Tab-separated table of C-alpha atoms and ligand atoms in Angstrom:
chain	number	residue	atom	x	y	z
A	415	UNK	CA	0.000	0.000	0.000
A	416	UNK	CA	2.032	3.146	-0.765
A	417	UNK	CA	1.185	6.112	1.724
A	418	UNK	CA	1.869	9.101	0.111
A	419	UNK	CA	0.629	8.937	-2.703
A	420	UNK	CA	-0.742	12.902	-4.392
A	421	UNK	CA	1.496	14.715	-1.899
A	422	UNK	CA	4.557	16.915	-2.368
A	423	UNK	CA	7.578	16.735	-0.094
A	424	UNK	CA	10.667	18.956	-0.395
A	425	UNK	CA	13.731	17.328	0.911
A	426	UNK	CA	16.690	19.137	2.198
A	427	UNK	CA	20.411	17.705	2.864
A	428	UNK	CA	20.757	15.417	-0.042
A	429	UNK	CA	24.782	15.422	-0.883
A	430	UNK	CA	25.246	12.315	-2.241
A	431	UNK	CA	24.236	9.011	-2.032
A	432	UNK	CA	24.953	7.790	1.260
A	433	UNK	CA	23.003	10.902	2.752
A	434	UNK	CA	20.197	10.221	4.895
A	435	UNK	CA	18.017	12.549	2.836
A	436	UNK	CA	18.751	10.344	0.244
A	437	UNK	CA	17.863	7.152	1.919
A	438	UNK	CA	14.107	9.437	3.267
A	439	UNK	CA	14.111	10.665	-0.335
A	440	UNK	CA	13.497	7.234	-1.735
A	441	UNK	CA	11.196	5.836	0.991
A	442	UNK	CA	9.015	8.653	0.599
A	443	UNK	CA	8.683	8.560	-3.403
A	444	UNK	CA	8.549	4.553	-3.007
A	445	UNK	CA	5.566	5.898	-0.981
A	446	UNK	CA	4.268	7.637	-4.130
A	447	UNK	CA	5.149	11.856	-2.832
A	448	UNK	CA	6.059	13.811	-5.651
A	449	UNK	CA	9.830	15.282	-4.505
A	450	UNK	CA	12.162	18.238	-4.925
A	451	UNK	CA	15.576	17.475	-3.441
A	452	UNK	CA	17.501	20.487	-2.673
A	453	UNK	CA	21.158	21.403	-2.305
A	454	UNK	CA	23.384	23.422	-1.024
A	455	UNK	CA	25.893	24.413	-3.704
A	456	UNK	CA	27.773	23.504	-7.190
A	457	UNK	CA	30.420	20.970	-4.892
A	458	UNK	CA	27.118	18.490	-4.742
A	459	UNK	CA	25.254	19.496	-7.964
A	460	UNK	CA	25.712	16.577	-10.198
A	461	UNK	CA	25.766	13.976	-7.791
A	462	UNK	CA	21.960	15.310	-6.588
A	463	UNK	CA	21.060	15.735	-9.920
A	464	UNK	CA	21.892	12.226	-10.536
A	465	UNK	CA	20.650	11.225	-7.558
A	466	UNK	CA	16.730	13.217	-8.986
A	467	UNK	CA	16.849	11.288	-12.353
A	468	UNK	CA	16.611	7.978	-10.249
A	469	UNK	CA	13.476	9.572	-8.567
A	470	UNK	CA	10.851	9.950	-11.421
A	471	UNK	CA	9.386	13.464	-11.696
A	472	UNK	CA	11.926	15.098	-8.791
A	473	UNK	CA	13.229	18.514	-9.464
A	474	UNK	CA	16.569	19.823	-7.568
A	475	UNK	CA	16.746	23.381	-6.233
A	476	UNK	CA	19.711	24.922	-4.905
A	477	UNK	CA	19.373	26.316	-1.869
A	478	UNK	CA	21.906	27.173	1.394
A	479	UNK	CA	20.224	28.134	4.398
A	480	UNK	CA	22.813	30.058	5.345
A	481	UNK	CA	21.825	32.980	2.977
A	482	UNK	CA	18.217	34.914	3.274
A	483	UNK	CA	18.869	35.719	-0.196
A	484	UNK	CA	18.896	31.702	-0.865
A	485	UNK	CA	16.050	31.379	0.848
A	486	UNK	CA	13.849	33.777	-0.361
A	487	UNK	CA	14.605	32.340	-4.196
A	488	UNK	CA	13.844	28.803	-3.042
A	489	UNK	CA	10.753	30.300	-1.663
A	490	UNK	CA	9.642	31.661	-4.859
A	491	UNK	CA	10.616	28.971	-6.911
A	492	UNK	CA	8.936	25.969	-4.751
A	493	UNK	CA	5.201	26.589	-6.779
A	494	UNK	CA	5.959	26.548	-10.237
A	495	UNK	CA	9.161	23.606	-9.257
A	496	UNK	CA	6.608	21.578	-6.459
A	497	UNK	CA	3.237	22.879	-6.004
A	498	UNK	CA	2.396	23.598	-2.240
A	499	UNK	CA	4.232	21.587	-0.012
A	500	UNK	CA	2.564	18.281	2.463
A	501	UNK	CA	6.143	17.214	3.672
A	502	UNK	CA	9.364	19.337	4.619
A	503	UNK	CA	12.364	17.158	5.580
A	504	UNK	CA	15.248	19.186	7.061
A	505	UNK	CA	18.526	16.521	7.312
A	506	UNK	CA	21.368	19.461	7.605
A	507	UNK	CA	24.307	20.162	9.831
A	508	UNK	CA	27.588	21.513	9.729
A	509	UNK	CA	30.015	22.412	12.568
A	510	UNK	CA	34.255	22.905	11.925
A	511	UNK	CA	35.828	19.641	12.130
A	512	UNK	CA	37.954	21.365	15.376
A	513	UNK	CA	34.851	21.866	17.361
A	514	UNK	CA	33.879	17.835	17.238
A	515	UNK	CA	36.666	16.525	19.402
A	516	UNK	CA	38.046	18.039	22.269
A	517	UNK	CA	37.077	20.562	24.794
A	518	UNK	CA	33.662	22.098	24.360
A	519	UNK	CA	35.153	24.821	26.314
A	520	UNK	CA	37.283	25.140	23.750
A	521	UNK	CA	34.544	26.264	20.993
A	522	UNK	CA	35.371	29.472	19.833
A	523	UNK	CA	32.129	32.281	19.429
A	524	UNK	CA	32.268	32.040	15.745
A	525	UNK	CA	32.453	28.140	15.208
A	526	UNK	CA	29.689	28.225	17.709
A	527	UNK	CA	27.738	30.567	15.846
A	528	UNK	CA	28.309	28.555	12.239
A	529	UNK	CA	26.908	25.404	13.903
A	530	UNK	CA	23.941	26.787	15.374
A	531	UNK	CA	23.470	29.028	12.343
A	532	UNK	CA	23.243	26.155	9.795
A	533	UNK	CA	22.425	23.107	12.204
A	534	UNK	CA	19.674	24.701	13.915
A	535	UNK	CA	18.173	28.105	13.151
A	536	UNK	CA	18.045	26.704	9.654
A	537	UNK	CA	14.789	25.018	10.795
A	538	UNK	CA	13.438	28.114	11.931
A	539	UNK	CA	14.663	29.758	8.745
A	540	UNK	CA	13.048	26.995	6.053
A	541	UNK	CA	9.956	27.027	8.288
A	542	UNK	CA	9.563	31.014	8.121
A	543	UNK	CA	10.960	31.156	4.235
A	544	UNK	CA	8.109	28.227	3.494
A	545	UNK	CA	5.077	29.110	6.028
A	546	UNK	CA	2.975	30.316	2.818
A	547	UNK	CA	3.753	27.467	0.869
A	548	UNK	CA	2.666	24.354	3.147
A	549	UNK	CA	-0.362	23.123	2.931
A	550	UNK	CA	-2.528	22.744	5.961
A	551	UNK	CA	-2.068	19.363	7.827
A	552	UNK	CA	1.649	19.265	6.536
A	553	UNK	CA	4.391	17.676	8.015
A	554	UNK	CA	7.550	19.160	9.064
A	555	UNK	CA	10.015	16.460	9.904
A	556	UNK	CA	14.199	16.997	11.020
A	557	UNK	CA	16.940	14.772	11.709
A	558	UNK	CA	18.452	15.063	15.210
A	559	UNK	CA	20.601	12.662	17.195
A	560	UNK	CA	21.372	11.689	20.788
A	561	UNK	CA	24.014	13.890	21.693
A	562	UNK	CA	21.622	16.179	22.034
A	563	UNK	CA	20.183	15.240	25.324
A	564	UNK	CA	22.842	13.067	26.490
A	565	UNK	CA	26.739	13.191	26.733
A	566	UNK	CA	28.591	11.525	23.544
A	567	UNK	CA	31.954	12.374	23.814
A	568	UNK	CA	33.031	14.464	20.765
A	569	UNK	CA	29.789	15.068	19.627
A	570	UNK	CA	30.203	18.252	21.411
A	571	UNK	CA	28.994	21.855	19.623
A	572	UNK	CA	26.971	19.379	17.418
A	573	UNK	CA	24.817	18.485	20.317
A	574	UNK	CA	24.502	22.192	21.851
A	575	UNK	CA	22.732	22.627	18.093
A	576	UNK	CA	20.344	19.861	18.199
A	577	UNK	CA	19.439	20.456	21.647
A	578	UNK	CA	18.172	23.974	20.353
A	579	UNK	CA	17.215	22.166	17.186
A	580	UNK	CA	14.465	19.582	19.595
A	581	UNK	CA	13.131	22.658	21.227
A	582	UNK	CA	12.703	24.034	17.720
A	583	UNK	CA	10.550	21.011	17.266
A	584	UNK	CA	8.479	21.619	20.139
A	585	UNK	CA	7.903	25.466	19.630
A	586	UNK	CA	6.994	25.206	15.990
A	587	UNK	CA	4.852	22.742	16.478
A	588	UNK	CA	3.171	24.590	18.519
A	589	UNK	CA	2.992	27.743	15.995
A	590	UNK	CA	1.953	25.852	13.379
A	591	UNK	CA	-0.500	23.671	15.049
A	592	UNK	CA	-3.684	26.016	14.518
A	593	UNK	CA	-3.335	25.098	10.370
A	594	UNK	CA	-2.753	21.176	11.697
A	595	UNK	CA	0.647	21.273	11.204
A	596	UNK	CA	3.006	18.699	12.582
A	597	UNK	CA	6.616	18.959	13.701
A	598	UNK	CA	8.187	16.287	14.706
A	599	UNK	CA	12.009	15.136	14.761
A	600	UNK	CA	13.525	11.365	14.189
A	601	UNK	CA	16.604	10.778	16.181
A	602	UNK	CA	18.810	8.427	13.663
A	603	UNK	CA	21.443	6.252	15.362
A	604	UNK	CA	24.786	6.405	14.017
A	605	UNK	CA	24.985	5.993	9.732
A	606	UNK	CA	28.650	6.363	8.117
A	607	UNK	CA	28.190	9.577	6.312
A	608	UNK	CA	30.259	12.032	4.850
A	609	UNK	CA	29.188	14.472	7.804
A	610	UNK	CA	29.149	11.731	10.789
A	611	UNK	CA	32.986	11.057	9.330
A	612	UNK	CA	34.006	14.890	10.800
A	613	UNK	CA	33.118	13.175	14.515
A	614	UNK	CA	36.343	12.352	16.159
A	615	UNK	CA	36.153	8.254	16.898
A	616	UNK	CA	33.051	8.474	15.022
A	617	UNK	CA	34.161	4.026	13.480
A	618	UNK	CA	33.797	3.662	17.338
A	619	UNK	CA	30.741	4.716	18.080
A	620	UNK	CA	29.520	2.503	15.061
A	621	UNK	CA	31.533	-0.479	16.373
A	622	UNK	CA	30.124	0.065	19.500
A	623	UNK	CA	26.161	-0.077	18.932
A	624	UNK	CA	25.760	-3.412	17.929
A	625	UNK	CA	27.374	-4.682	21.463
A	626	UNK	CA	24.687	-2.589	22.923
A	627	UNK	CA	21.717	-1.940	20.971
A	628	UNK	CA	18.495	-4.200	22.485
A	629	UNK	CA	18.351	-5.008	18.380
A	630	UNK	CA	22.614	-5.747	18.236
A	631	UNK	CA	22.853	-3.863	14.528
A	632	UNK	CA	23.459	-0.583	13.623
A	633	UNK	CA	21.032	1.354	11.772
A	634	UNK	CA	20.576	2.059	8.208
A	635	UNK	CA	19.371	5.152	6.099
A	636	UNK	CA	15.952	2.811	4.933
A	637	UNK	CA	15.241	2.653	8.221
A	638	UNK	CA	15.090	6.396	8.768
A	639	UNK	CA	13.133	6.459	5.491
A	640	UNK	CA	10.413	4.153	6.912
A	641	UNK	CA	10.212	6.738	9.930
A	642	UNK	CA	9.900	9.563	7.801
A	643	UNK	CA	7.156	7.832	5.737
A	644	UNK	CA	5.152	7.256	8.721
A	645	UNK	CA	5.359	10.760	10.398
A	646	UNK	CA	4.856	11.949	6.644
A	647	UNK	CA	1.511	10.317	6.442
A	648	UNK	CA	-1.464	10.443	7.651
A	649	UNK	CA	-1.185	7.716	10.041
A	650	UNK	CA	0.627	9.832	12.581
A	651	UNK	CA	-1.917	12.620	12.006
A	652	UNK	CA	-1.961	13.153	16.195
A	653	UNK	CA	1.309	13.046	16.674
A	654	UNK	CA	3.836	16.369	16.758
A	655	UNK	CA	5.993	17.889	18.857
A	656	UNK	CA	8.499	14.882	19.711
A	657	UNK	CA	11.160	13.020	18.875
A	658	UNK	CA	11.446	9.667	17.687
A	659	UNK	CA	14.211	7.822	17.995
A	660	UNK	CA	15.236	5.295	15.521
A	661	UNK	CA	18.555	3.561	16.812
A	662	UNK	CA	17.966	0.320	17.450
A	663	UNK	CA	16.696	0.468	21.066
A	664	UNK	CA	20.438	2.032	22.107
A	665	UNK	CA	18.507	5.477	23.877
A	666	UNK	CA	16.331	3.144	26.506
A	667	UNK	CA	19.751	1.569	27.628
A	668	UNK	CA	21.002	2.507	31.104
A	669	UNK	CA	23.764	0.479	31.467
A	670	UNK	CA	26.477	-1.071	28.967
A	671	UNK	CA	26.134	-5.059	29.225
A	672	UNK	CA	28.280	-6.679	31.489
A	673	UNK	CA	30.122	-8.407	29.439
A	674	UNK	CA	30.934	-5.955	27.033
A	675	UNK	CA	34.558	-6.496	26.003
B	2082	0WD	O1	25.158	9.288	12.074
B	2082	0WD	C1	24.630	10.121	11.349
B	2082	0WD	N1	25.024	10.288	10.102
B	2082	0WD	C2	23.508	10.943	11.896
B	2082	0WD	C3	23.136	12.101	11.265
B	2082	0WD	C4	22.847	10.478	13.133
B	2082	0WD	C5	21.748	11.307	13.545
B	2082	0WD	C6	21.427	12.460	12.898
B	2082	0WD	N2	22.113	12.848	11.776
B	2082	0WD	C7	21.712	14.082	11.113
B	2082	0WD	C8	22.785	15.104	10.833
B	2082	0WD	O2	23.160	15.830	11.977
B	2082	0WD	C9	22.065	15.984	9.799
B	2082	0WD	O3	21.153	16.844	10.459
B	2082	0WD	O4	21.175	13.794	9.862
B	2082	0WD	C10	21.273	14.943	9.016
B	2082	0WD	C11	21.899	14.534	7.703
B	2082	0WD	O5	23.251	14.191	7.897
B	2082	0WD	P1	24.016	13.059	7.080
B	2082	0WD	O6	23.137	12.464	6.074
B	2082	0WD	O7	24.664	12.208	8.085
B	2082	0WD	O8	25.209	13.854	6.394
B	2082	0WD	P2	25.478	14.448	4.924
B	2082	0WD	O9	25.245	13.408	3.888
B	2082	0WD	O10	26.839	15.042	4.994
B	2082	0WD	O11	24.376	15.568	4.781
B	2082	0WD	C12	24.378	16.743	5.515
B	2082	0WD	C13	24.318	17.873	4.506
B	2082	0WD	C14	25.621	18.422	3.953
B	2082	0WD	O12	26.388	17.505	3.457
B	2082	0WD	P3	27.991	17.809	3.173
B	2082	0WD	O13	28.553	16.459	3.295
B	2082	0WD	O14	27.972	18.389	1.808
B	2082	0WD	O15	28.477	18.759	4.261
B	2082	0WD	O16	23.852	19.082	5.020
B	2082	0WD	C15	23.966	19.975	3.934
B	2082	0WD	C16	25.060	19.483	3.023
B	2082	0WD	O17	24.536	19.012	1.839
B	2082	0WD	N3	24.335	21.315	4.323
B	2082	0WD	C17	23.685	22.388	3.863
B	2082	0WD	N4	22.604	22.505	3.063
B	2082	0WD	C18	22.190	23.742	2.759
B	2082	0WD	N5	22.794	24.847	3.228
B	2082	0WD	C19	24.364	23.490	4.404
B	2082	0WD	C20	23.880	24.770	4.033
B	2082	0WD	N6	24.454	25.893	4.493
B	2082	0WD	N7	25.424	23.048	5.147
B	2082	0WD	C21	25.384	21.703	5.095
């Protein structure tokens, strides 16, 4: 039974094809949505664009929400590219290599302000860029992890921005619940990726989930997808304002096993 089929979703954070938009990307248009994919610069264009031609009917948009400018041109662009939009799926995040290993006290002011610029007020950017353009009962779904409630060593700045980015969940949602809005955010566990790779002892963490995980495996980027199709649809049409965690079951653990080598 595909889910989604007749609505439009916009996907953000596709870089190549290991990206976890790309992995939500798929599910959803399995699903039947209608998708535009957009990027952040040249550096990814032709991979996304080849990435689109395997998704019948996607467009690509440029767009780096880092730049108003940016934003106001995806803005104009999503009607005549998309139509008005039932599904927004924000999967970006940057932070300098330097300030995901160390000392958090270390951070300097302006790597702290790149991070939370681009891994977190980005939300609230898209969101306030877009507002015209969703369509009532829409969802709004972004891609958090961990770190941002509990200590992962080296994880650091990135999980001062997602803690801001969860409350961002919680206070949109409320805005934009009056129009039946939903915001909700899925909490991947760890996927090799081009941005996980800037974690120092990221391999680690990935070797170490398995060992603990009430599942024993790591997760994939078609799991996330399946996540996303379900807060996408209407089947989750009472639930915002959370996050969901897809890692396997590692979150609910208290304590490593005993026997943990
Ligand atoms: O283990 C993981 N990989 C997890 C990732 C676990 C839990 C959550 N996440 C989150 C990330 O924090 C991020 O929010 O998932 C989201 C997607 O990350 P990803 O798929 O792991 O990484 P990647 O494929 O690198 O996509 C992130 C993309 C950037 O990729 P590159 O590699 O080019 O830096 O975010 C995009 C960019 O395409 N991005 C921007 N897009 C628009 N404007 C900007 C920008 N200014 N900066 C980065």
């Amino acid at each position: 039974m595909k889910l989604l089929e007749g609505k439009r979703a916009m996907v953000t954070g596709v870089a190549n094809r290991w990206s976890i938009a790309t992995g939500v990307a798929r599910a959803l248009h399995g699903h039947g949505a209608r998708l535009a994919l957009t990027y952040q610069g040249e550096r990814v264009r032709d991979e996304v664009e080849k990435l689109a031609a395997e998704l019948g009917g996607t467009s690509t948009i440029e767009c780096d929400v880092s730049s108003d400018a940016s934003l106001s041109a995806l803005a104009e662009t999503i009607p005549e590219r998309l139509g008005s939009i039932d599904i927004l799926v924000h999967s970006i995040a940057f932070a300098n290599k330097e300030d995901l290993a160390g000392k958090v006290y270390d951070t300097s002011r302006s790597g702290f302000a790149l991070a939370l610029d681009v891994s977190a007020f980005s939300l609230v950017a898209l969101v306030s860029a877009l507002r015209d353009r969703f369509a009532d009962r829409a969802s709004v779904i972004a891609l958090t992890y961990l770190g941002a409630t509990r200590i992962v060593p080296n994880y650091n700045l990135m999980g001062i921005a997602k803690a801001a980015l969860e409350s961002e969940i919680r206070y949109l949602a409320y805005d934009l619940g009056d129009r039946g809005i939903r915001v909700n955010g899925i909490s991947a566990g760890p996927i090799k990726t081009a941005s996980a790779r800037q974690v120092g002892g990221f391999t680690k963490i990935l070797d170490l989930v398995p060992k603990v995980a009430p599942l024993h495996r790591n997760v994939s980027t078609e799991d996330v997808g399946n996540m996303a199709v379900f807060l996408a649809s209407d089947l989750s049409s009472a639930v915002t304002g959370d996050v969901h965690f897809v890692d396997a079951g590692f979150h609910s653990m208290g304590m490593f096993p005993p026997d943990l080598g």
